[in-house]
């Protein structure tokens, strides 16, 4: 009987192992996806297509294999957990407007145009804007694969984008599940992470109480230019930035938890730049800490250096591409707004920092929490680009780390008053995401684009950024990019096949003209 029970137990364990995937396999897959984008950029810049195709087959696979070999193989994630992660990712992205089944925020007016231009024109192409030839220079990592797969088909591009982003977000969720033990902790983690936001509802109530104009359709604009975006807002409005920030946060945590080597975190930094260069600024303090740590402890190997060198080599063309003409974006210190800054810290940062800084048993170490806190207190004082872009995007990594630490703290609560405090913090923050989700049910799906990026640029409903945000004069590339096609500058009377509704109820054709 004892032998029979032992055999049954062994068989059960074997079935459990067979119904799971190793963490290093999931991580290697994610690395390959980001590496592929960096190779495909060469095609956008004019490299021979056969050469790019060959490199795209060999180099991402090689880096993926190096990543796989450098990670320990003990940690596994169940197939059921992975499936749930992919389903959750697809649902969130569909609700954010991807696939064009539901309403998408007005930021997608430009995003759709970029994807359409890349899918319908031969690479490389240029624009005639402001009396000169200009090239697209933007974080195009999210668009390369969907543009190739979808081509001239609007439906093909939309669904390729949705499938790609669902794959990336699902992989991120699945890998992050390895940081938590047990189903309950993982459910709390996903709930906290998805709903994570500051108390924007209180900021709006203060505006209304003081007689100022309060927007209840997109409530994160209450702080007079300061903003730490909710995770739902990041997913719905700027998924490319969200994925980049969450990727470097995840690879950093896998290193801190001894689930991956330092080489993985080092490799992830250059690879994600093509998705969001601003995220790198928020990752630099953590990279500095990691570098000092491994040098002092000697916890690095030749394989770590090799992985980092290969990843940096793959990303070098992207780093050159993104930095060309980038100085025109401007930046520098921001003048302080003492009262608003204080309220932002009280509503957006401190409620989450206080419990986790006192939690010494957290999944995130104390040094990392202190670095994240310092970043969040200092980031409103600096500017790169326009509209608070630096604060909103550079903060994605530290905010993700705070969210994960807060979820781990919440999963171990025992006392009733602590659980009540947790629910109050989450409930107040979740209002921000709920307001964004409400737009899905208020407005029709986003319309199909009919204009190029150059035509949409000054018709977009959102505040128009300087041209340098997406364009750079062709001569800045010193003739090493030779366009083979010019995007048609002729704009139809309407850029969308039906009005693009705004949260305020107006439509873009009424508000924005060439």
PDB file of C-alpha atoms in Angstrom, residues 270-503:
ATOM      1  CA  UNK A 270      18.893  48.627 -24.269  1.00  0.00           C
ATOM      2  CA  UNK A 271      16.336  46.227 -25.752  1.00  0.00           C
ATOM      3  CA  UNK A 272      13.303  48.191 -24.505  1.00  0.00           C
ATOM      4  CA  UNK A 273      14.580  51.620 -25.599  1.00  0.00           C
ATOM      5  CA  UNK A 274      12.857  51.296 -28.986  1.00  0.00           C
ATOM      6  CA  UNK A 275       9.557  51.004 -27.112  1.00  0.00           C
ATOM      7  CA  UNK A 276      10.161  53.805 -24.609  1.00  0.00           C
ATOM      8  CA  UNK A 277      13.460  55.661 -24.233  1.00  0.00           C
ATOM      9  CA  UNK A 278      12.062  57.693 -21.324  1.00  0.00           C
ATOM     10  CA  UNK A 279      11.684  54.524 -19.253  1.00  0.00           C
ATOM     11  CA  UNK A 280      15.476  54.213 -19.284  1.00  0.00           C
ATOM     12  CA  UNK A 281      15.812  57.362 -17.197  1.00  0.00           C
ATOM     13  CA  UNK A 282      13.674  55.830 -14.469  1.00  0.00           C
ATOM     14  CA  UNK A 283      15.689  52.602 -14.631  1.00  0.00           C
ATOM     15  CA  UNK A 284      19.126  54.255 -14.327  1.00  0.00           C
ATOM     16  CA  UNK A 285      19.163  54.544 -10.494  1.00  0.00           C
ATOM     17  CA  UNK A 286      18.313  50.841 -10.205  1.00  0.00           C
ATOM     18  CA  UNK A 287      20.958  49.982 -12.802  1.00  0.00           C
ATOM     19  CA  UNK A 288      23.546  51.954 -10.826  1.00  0.00           C
ATOM     20  CA  UNK A 289      22.593  50.136  -7.626  1.00  0.00           C
ATOM     21  CA  UNK A 290      22.711  46.768  -9.405  1.00  0.00           C
ATOM     22  CA  UNK A 291      26.126  47.515 -10.915  1.00  0.00           C
ATOM     23  CA  UNK A 292      27.630  48.537  -7.579  1.00  0.00           C
ATOM     24  CA  UNK A 293      26.058  45.542  -5.878  1.00  0.00           C
ATOM     25  CA  UNK A 294      27.430  42.912  -8.262  1.00  0.00           C
ATOM     26  CA  UNK A 295      30.878  44.527  -8.315  1.00  0.00           C
ATOM     27  CA  UNK A 296      31.091  44.482  -4.518  1.00  0.00           C
ATOM     28  CA  UNK A 297      29.773  40.944  -4.186  1.00  0.00           C
ATOM     29  CA  UNK A 298      31.341  39.440  -7.304  1.00  0.00           C
ATOM     30  CA  UNK A 299      27.918  37.982  -8.186  1.00  0.00           C
ATOM     31  CA  UNK A 300      28.405  38.108 -11.939  1.00  0.00           C
ATOM     32  CA  UNK A 301      29.843  35.866 -14.615  1.00  0.00           C
ATOM     33  CA  UNK A 302      31.242  35.976 -18.113  1.00  0.00           C
ATOM     34  CA  UNK A 303      27.866  34.829 -19.413  1.00  0.00           C
ATOM     35  CA  UNK A 304      26.237  37.933 -17.891  1.00  0.00           C
ATOM     36  CA  UNK A 305      28.668  40.131 -19.789  1.00  0.00           C
ATOM     37  CA  UNK A 306      28.068  38.189 -22.997  1.00  0.00           C
ATOM     38  CA  UNK A 307      24.270  38.519 -22.743  1.00  0.00           C
ATOM     39  CA  UNK A 308      24.556  42.249 -22.048  1.00  0.00           C
ATOM     40  CA  UNK A 309      27.009  42.814 -24.917  1.00  0.00           C
ATOM     41  CA  UNK A 310      24.884  40.916 -27.434  1.00  0.00           C
ATOM     42  CA  UNK A 311      21.726  42.780 -26.388  1.00  0.00           C
ATOM     43  CA  UNK A 312      23.473  46.159 -26.544  1.00  0.00           C
ATOM     44  CA  UNK A 313      24.898  45.355 -29.961  1.00  0.00           C
ATOM     45  CA  UNK A 314      21.445  44.467 -31.279  1.00  0.00           C
ATOM     46  CA  UNK A 315      20.010  47.677 -29.844  1.00  0.00           C
ATOM     47  CA  UNK A 316      22.800  50.038 -30.962  1.00  0.00           C
ATOM     48  CA  UNK A 317      21.072  51.044 -34.241  1.00  0.00           C
ATOM     49  CA  UNK A 318      17.910  51.792 -32.256  1.00  0.00           C
ATOM     50  CA  UNK A 319      19.819  53.901 -29.724  1.00  0.00           C
ATOM     51  CA  UNK A 320      21.419  55.911 -32.547  1.00  0.00           C
ATOM     52  CA  UNK A 321      18.056  56.258 -34.292  1.00  0.00           C
ATOM     53  CA  UNK A 322      16.302  57.501 -31.145  1.00  0.00           C
ATOM     54  CA  UNK A 323      19.047  59.972 -30.226  1.00  0.00           C
ATOM     55  CA  UNK A 324      19.241  61.569 -33.690  1.00  0.00           C
ATOM     56  CA  UNK A 325      17.849  65.082 -33.367  1.00  0.00           C
ATOM     57  CA  UNK A 326      16.472  64.307 -29.896  1.00  0.00           C
ATOM     58  CA  UNK A 327      18.024  67.446 -28.403  1.00  0.00           C
ATOM     59  CA  UNK A 328      15.256  69.437 -30.066  1.00  0.00           C
ATOM     60  CA  UNK A 329      12.831  67.999 -27.513  1.00  0.00           C
ATOM     61  CA  UNK A 330      14.372  70.142 -24.776  1.00  0.00           C
ATOM     62  CA  UNK A 331      14.305  69.579 -21.033  1.00  0.00           C
ATOM     63  CA  UNK A 332      15.599  70.771 -17.696  1.00  0.00           C
ATOM     64  CA  UNK A 333      14.568  71.621 -14.172  1.00  0.00           C
ATOM     65  CA  UNK A 334      10.934  72.522 -13.566  1.00  0.00           C
ATOM     66  CA  UNK A 335       9.987  75.435 -11.309  1.00  0.00           C
ATOM     67  CA  UNK A 336       8.460  74.091  -8.081  1.00  0.00           C
ATOM     68  CA  UNK A 337       4.747  74.232  -7.352  1.00  0.00           C
ATOM     69  CA  UNK A 338       4.973  73.631  -3.631  1.00  0.00           C
ATOM     70  CA  UNK A 339       1.308  73.129  -2.742  1.00  0.00           C
ATOM     71  CA  UNK A 340       0.444  70.960  -5.735  1.00  0.00           C
ATOM     72  CA  UNK A 341       3.642  68.931  -5.327  1.00  0.00           C
ATOM     73  CA  UNK A 342       2.786  68.272  -1.673  1.00  0.00           C
ATOM     74  CA  UNK A 343      -0.704  67.095  -2.574  1.00  0.00           C
ATOM     75  CA  UNK A 344       0.679  64.835  -5.319  1.00  0.00           C
ATOM     76  CA  UNK A 345       3.026  63.164  -2.849  1.00  0.00           C
ATOM     77  CA  UNK A 346       0.233  62.813  -0.258  1.00  0.00           C
ATOM     78  CA  UNK A 347      -2.259  61.333  -2.707  1.00  0.00           C
ATOM     79  CA  UNK A 348      -0.097  59.478  -5.246  1.00  0.00           C
ATOM     80  CA  UNK A 349       2.952  58.155  -3.385  1.00  0.00           C
ATOM     81  CA  UNK A 350       2.830  58.181   0.414  1.00  0.00           C
ATOM     82  CA  UNK A 351      -0.251  55.931   0.926  1.00  0.00           C
ATOM     83  CA  UNK A 352       1.615  53.092  -0.789  1.00  0.00           C
ATOM     84  CA  UNK A 353       5.095  53.826   0.542  1.00  0.00           C
ATOM     85  CA  UNK A 354       4.246  53.983   4.242  1.00  0.00           C
ATOM     86  CA  UNK A 355       3.152  50.344   4.666  1.00  0.00           C
ATOM     87  CA  UNK A 356       5.850  48.837   2.438  1.00  0.00           C
ATOM     88  CA  UNK A 357       8.740  50.779   3.978  1.00  0.00           C
ATOM     89  CA  UNK A 358       7.840  49.244   7.355  1.00  0.00           C
ATOM     90  CA  UNK A 359       7.499  45.758   5.857  1.00  0.00           C
ATOM     91  CA  UNK A 360      10.858  44.012   6.245  1.00  0.00           C
ATOM     92  CA  UNK A 361       9.544  40.643   5.001  1.00  0.00           C
ATOM     93  CA  UNK A 362       8.561  42.016   1.615  1.00  0.00           C
ATOM     94  CA  UNK A 363       9.253  40.352  -1.722  1.00  0.00           C
ATOM     95  CA  UNK A 364      11.127  43.568  -2.591  1.00  0.00           C
ATOM     96  CA  UNK A 365      14.223  44.419  -0.561  1.00  0.00           C
ATOM     97  CA  UNK A 366      14.442  47.614   1.469  1.00  0.00           C
ATOM     98  CA  UNK A 367      17.172  49.230  -0.663  1.00  0.00           C
ATOM     99  CA  UNK A 368      15.026  48.875  -3.794  1.00  0.00           C
ATOM    100  CA  UNK A 369      12.038  50.412  -2.032  1.00  0.00           C
ATOM    101  CA  UNK A 370      14.149  53.381  -0.932  1.00  0.00           C
ATOM    102  CA  UNK A 371      15.441  53.926  -4.473  1.00  0.00           C
ATOM    103  CA  UNK A 372      11.874  53.809  -5.817  1.00  0.00           C
ATOM    104  CA  UNK A 373      10.714  56.281  -3.162  1.00  0.00           C
ATOM    105  CA  UNK A 374      13.563  58.691  -3.980  1.00  0.00           C
ATOM    106  CA  UNK A 375      12.765  58.523  -7.693  1.00  0.00           C
ATOM    107  CA  UNK A 376       9.090  59.274  -7.136  1.00  0.00           C
ATOM    108  CA  UNK A 377       9.834  62.233  -4.882  1.00  0.00           C
ATOM    109  CA  UNK A 378      12.340  63.765  -7.336  1.00  0.00           C
ATOM    110  CA  UNK A 379      10.875  63.041 -10.789  1.00  0.00           C
ATOM    111  CA  UNK A 380       8.354  65.924 -10.809  1.00  0.00           C
ATOM    112  CA  UNK A 381      11.313  68.324 -10.676  1.00  0.00           C
ATOM    113  CA  UNK A 382      12.648  67.455 -14.128  1.00  0.00           C
ATOM    114  CA  UNK A 383      11.291  67.721 -17.664  1.00  0.00           C
ATOM    115  CA  UNK A 384      12.076  66.091 -21.001  1.00  0.00           C
ATOM    116  CA  UNK A 385       9.664  66.697 -23.846  1.00  0.00           C
ATOM    117  CA  UNK A 386       6.224  68.111 -23.207  1.00  0.00           C
ATOM    118  CA  UNK A 387       3.134  67.633 -21.042  1.00  0.00           C
ATOM    119  CA  UNK A 388       4.982  65.996 -18.141  1.00  0.00           C
ATOM    120  CA  UNK A 389       6.138  63.107 -20.330  1.00  0.00           C
ATOM    121  CA  UNK A 390       9.282  62.541 -18.294  1.00  0.00           C
ATOM    122  CA  UNK A 391       7.468  62.182 -14.985  1.00  0.00           C
ATOM    123  CA  UNK A 392       4.722  59.990 -16.467  1.00  0.00           C
ATOM    124  CA  UNK A 393       7.022  57.602 -18.360  1.00  0.00           C
ATOM    125  CA  UNK A 394      10.243  57.545 -16.311  1.00  0.00           C
ATOM    126  CA  UNK A 395       8.142  56.721 -13.244  1.00  0.00           C
ATOM    127  CA  UNK A 396       6.708  53.511 -14.720  1.00  0.00           C
ATOM    128  CA  UNK A 397       9.457  51.234 -13.352  1.00  0.00           C
ATOM    129  CA  UNK A 398       9.511  52.614  -9.765  1.00  0.00           C
ATOM    130  CA  UNK A 399       5.702  52.699  -9.674  1.00  0.00           C
ATOM    131  CA  UNK A 400       5.565  49.060 -10.787  1.00  0.00           C
ATOM    132  CA  UNK A 401       8.001  48.089  -8.041  1.00  0.00           C
ATOM    133  CA  UNK A 402       5.927  49.943  -5.443  1.00  0.00           C
ATOM    134  CA  UNK A 403       2.759  48.234  -6.711  1.00  0.00           C
ATOM    135  CA  UNK A 404       4.336  44.772  -6.434  1.00  0.00           C
ATOM    136  CA  UNK A 405       5.674  45.519  -2.952  1.00  0.00           C
ATOM    137  CA  UNK A 406       2.254  46.803  -1.891  1.00  0.00           C
ATOM    138  CA  UNK A 407       0.576  43.644  -3.256  1.00  0.00           C
ATOM    139  CA  UNK A 408       3.011  41.423  -1.356  1.00  0.00           C
ATOM    140  CA  UNK A 409       2.342  43.359   1.849  1.00  0.00           C
ATOM    141  CA  UNK A 410      -1.410  43.031   1.310  1.00  0.00           C
ATOM    142  CA  UNK A 411      -1.220  39.266   0.716  1.00  0.00           C
ATOM    143  CA  UNK A 412       0.222  38.752   4.213  1.00  0.00           C
ATOM    144  CA  UNK A 413      -2.198  40.916   6.201  1.00  0.00           C
ATOM    145  CA  UNK A 414      -3.763  39.256   9.214  1.00  0.00           C
ATOM    146  CA  UNK A 415      -5.434  41.915  11.342  1.00  0.00           C
ATOM    147  CA  UNK A 416      -8.838  43.262  10.412  1.00  0.00           C
ATOM    148  CA  UNK A 417      -7.871  46.933  10.705  1.00  0.00           C
ATOM    149  CA  UNK A 418      -4.924  46.391   8.346  1.00  0.00           C
ATOM    150  CA  UNK A 419      -7.170  44.733   5.775  1.00  0.00           C
ATOM    151  CA  UNK A 420      -9.638  47.622   6.090  1.00  0.00           C
ATOM    152  CA  UNK A 421      -6.836  50.126   5.497  1.00  0.00           C
ATOM    153  CA  UNK A 422      -5.684  48.176   2.443  1.00  0.00           C
ATOM    154  CA  UNK A 423      -9.193  48.140   0.977  1.00  0.00           C
ATOM    155  CA  UNK A 424      -9.585  51.898   1.486  1.00  0.00           C
ATOM    156  CA  UNK A 425      -6.270  52.642  -0.240  1.00  0.00           C
ATOM    157  CA  UNK A 426      -7.097  50.398  -3.196  1.00  0.00           C
ATOM    158  CA  UNK A 427     -10.697  51.564  -3.477  1.00  0.00           C
ATOM    159  CA  UNK A 428      -9.737  55.243  -3.643  1.00  0.00           C
ATOM    160  CA  UNK A 429      -7.077  54.512  -6.244  1.00  0.00           C
ATOM    161  CA  UNK A 430      -9.281  52.241  -8.349  1.00  0.00           C
ATOM    162  CA  UNK A 431     -11.631  55.125  -9.180  1.00  0.00           C
ATOM    163  CA  UNK A 432      -9.077  56.390 -11.729  1.00  0.00           C
ATOM    164  CA  UNK A 433      -9.060  53.148 -13.687  1.00  0.00           C
ATOM    165  CA  UNK A 434     -12.825  52.796 -13.373  1.00  0.00           C
ATOM    166  CA  UNK A 435     -13.270  56.202 -15.020  1.00  0.00           C
ATOM    167  CA  UNK A 436     -11.061  55.096 -17.935  1.00  0.00           C
ATOM    168  CA  UNK A 437     -12.963  51.823 -18.307  1.00  0.00           C
ATOM    169  CA  UNK A 438     -16.265  53.720 -18.304  1.00  0.00           C
ATOM    170  CA  UNK A 439     -15.343  55.302 -21.644  1.00  0.00           C
ATOM    171  CA  UNK A 440     -15.525  51.816 -23.191  1.00  0.00           C
ATOM    172  CA  UNK A 441     -19.250  51.772 -22.537  1.00  0.00           C
ATOM    173  CA  UNK A 442     -19.920  55.429 -23.313  1.00  0.00           C
ATOM    174  CA  UNK A 443     -18.448  55.770 -26.792  1.00  0.00           C
ATOM    175  CA  UNK A 444     -18.348  53.854 -30.057  1.00  0.00           C
ATOM    176  CA  UNK A 445     -15.217  51.987 -31.168  1.00  0.00           C
ATOM    177  CA  UNK A 446     -12.467  54.218 -32.481  1.00  0.00           C
ATOM    178  CA  UNK A 447     -12.787  55.101 -36.188  1.00  0.00           C
ATOM    179  CA  UNK A 448     -10.556  53.851 -38.978  1.00  0.00           C
ATOM    180  CA  UNK A 449      -7.765  56.340 -39.846  1.00  0.00           C
ATOM    181  CA  UNK A 450      -7.775  57.967 -43.275  1.00  0.00           C
ATOM    182  CA  UNK A 451      -4.830  60.372 -43.004  1.00  0.00           C
ATOM    183  CA  UNK A 452      -1.077  60.020 -42.764  1.00  0.00           C
ATOM    184  CA  UNK A 453       0.803  60.984 -39.625  1.00  0.00           C
ATOM    185  CA  UNK A 454       1.727  64.364 -41.113  1.00  0.00           C
ATOM    186  CA  UNK A 455      -1.931  65.125 -41.806  1.00  0.00           C
ATOM    187  CA  UNK A 456      -3.154  63.884 -38.429  1.00  0.00           C
ATOM    188  CA  UNK A 457      -0.441  65.727 -36.513  1.00  0.00           C
ATOM    189  CA  UNK A 458      -2.232  69.083 -36.416  1.00  0.00           C
ATOM    190  CA  UNK A 459      -5.744  67.625 -36.437  1.00  0.00           C
ATOM    191  CA  UNK A 460      -5.390  65.514 -33.326  1.00  0.00           C
ATOM    192  CA  UNK A 461      -7.697  66.391 -30.487  1.00  0.00           C
ATOM    193  CA  UNK A 462      -5.071  65.990 -27.788  1.00  0.00           C
ATOM    194  CA  UNK A 463      -2.597  68.802 -27.259  1.00  0.00           C
ATOM    195  CA  UNK A 464      -0.224  68.837 -30.211  1.00  0.00           C
ATOM    196  CA  UNK A 465       3.395  68.162 -29.284  1.00  0.00           C
ATOM    197  CA  UNK A 466       6.315  69.775 -31.126  1.00  0.00           C
ATOM    198  CA  UNK A 467       7.152  68.155 -34.461  1.00  0.00           C
ATOM    199  CA  UNK A 468      10.425  66.937 -32.945  1.00  0.00           C
ATOM    200  CA  UNK A 469       8.434  64.412 -30.905  1.00  0.00           C
ATOM    201  CA  UNK A 470       7.882  62.270 -34.024  1.00  0.00           C
ATOM    202  CA  UNK A 471       9.803  63.886 -36.892  1.00  0.00           C
ATOM    203  CA  UNK A 472      13.414  64.760 -37.599  1.00  0.00           C
ATOM    204  CA  UNK A 473      14.815  66.563 -40.670  1.00  0.00           C
ATOM    205  CA  UNK A 474      16.164  64.038 -43.165  1.00  0.00           C
ATOM    206  CA  UNK A 475      19.602  65.670 -43.168  1.00  0.00           C
ATOM    207  CA  UNK A 476      20.015  64.782 -39.471  1.00  0.00           C
ATOM    208  CA  UNK A 477      20.678  61.207 -40.560  1.00  0.00           C
ATOM    209  CA  UNK A 478      23.531  62.445 -42.805  1.00  0.00           C
ATOM    210  CA  UNK A 479      22.279  60.543 -45.844  1.00  0.00           C
ATOM    211  CA  UNK A 480      22.702  57.062 -44.356  1.00  0.00           C
ATOM    212  CA  UNK A 481      18.920  56.695 -44.558  1.00  0.00           C
ATOM    213  CA  UNK A 482      17.767  57.057 -48.165  1.00  0.00           C
ATOM    214  CA  UNK A 483      13.954  57.184 -48.478  1.00  0.00           C
ATOM    215  CA  UNK A 484      12.450  55.248 -51.371  1.00  0.00           C
ATOM    216  CA  UNK A 485       8.931  56.657 -50.997  1.00  0.00           C
ATOM    217  CA  UNK A 486       7.254  59.836 -49.776  1.00  0.00           C
ATOM    218  CA  UNK A 487       4.063  59.641 -47.774  1.00  0.00           C
ATOM    219  CA  UNK A 488       1.294  61.464 -49.618  1.00  0.00           C
ATOM    220  CA  UNK A 489       0.814  64.895 -48.083  1.00  0.00           C
ATOM    221  CA  UNK A 490      -2.679  65.335 -49.523  1.00  0.00           C
ATOM    222  CA  UNK A 491      -5.205  65.099 -46.713  1.00  0.00           C
ATOM    223  CA  UNK A 492      -8.868  64.210 -47.190  1.00  0.00           C
ATOM    224  CA  UNK A 493     -11.536  66.424 -45.695  1.00  0.00           C
ATOM    225  CA  UNK A 494     -11.892  64.021 -42.780  1.00  0.00           C
ATOM    226  CA  UNK A 495      -9.153  61.923 -41.176  1.00  0.00           C
ATOM    227  CA  UNK A 496     -11.555  59.370 -39.696  1.00  0.00           C
ATOM    228  CA  UNK A 497     -14.504  57.505 -41.139  1.00  0.00           C
ATOM    229  CA  UNK A 498     -16.730  58.665 -38.286  1.00  0.00           C
ATOM    230  CA  UNK A 499     -16.268  61.225 -35.489  1.00  0.00           C
ATOM    231  CA  UNK A 500     -13.729  60.271 -32.845  1.00  0.00           C
ATOM    232  CA  UNK A 501     -15.516  60.987 -29.648  1.00  0.00           C
ATOM    233  CA  UNK A 502     -13.751  62.657 -26.751  1.00  0.00           C
ATOM    234  CA  UNK A 503     -14.492  62.191 -23.054  1.00  0.00           C
TER     235      UNK A 503
END
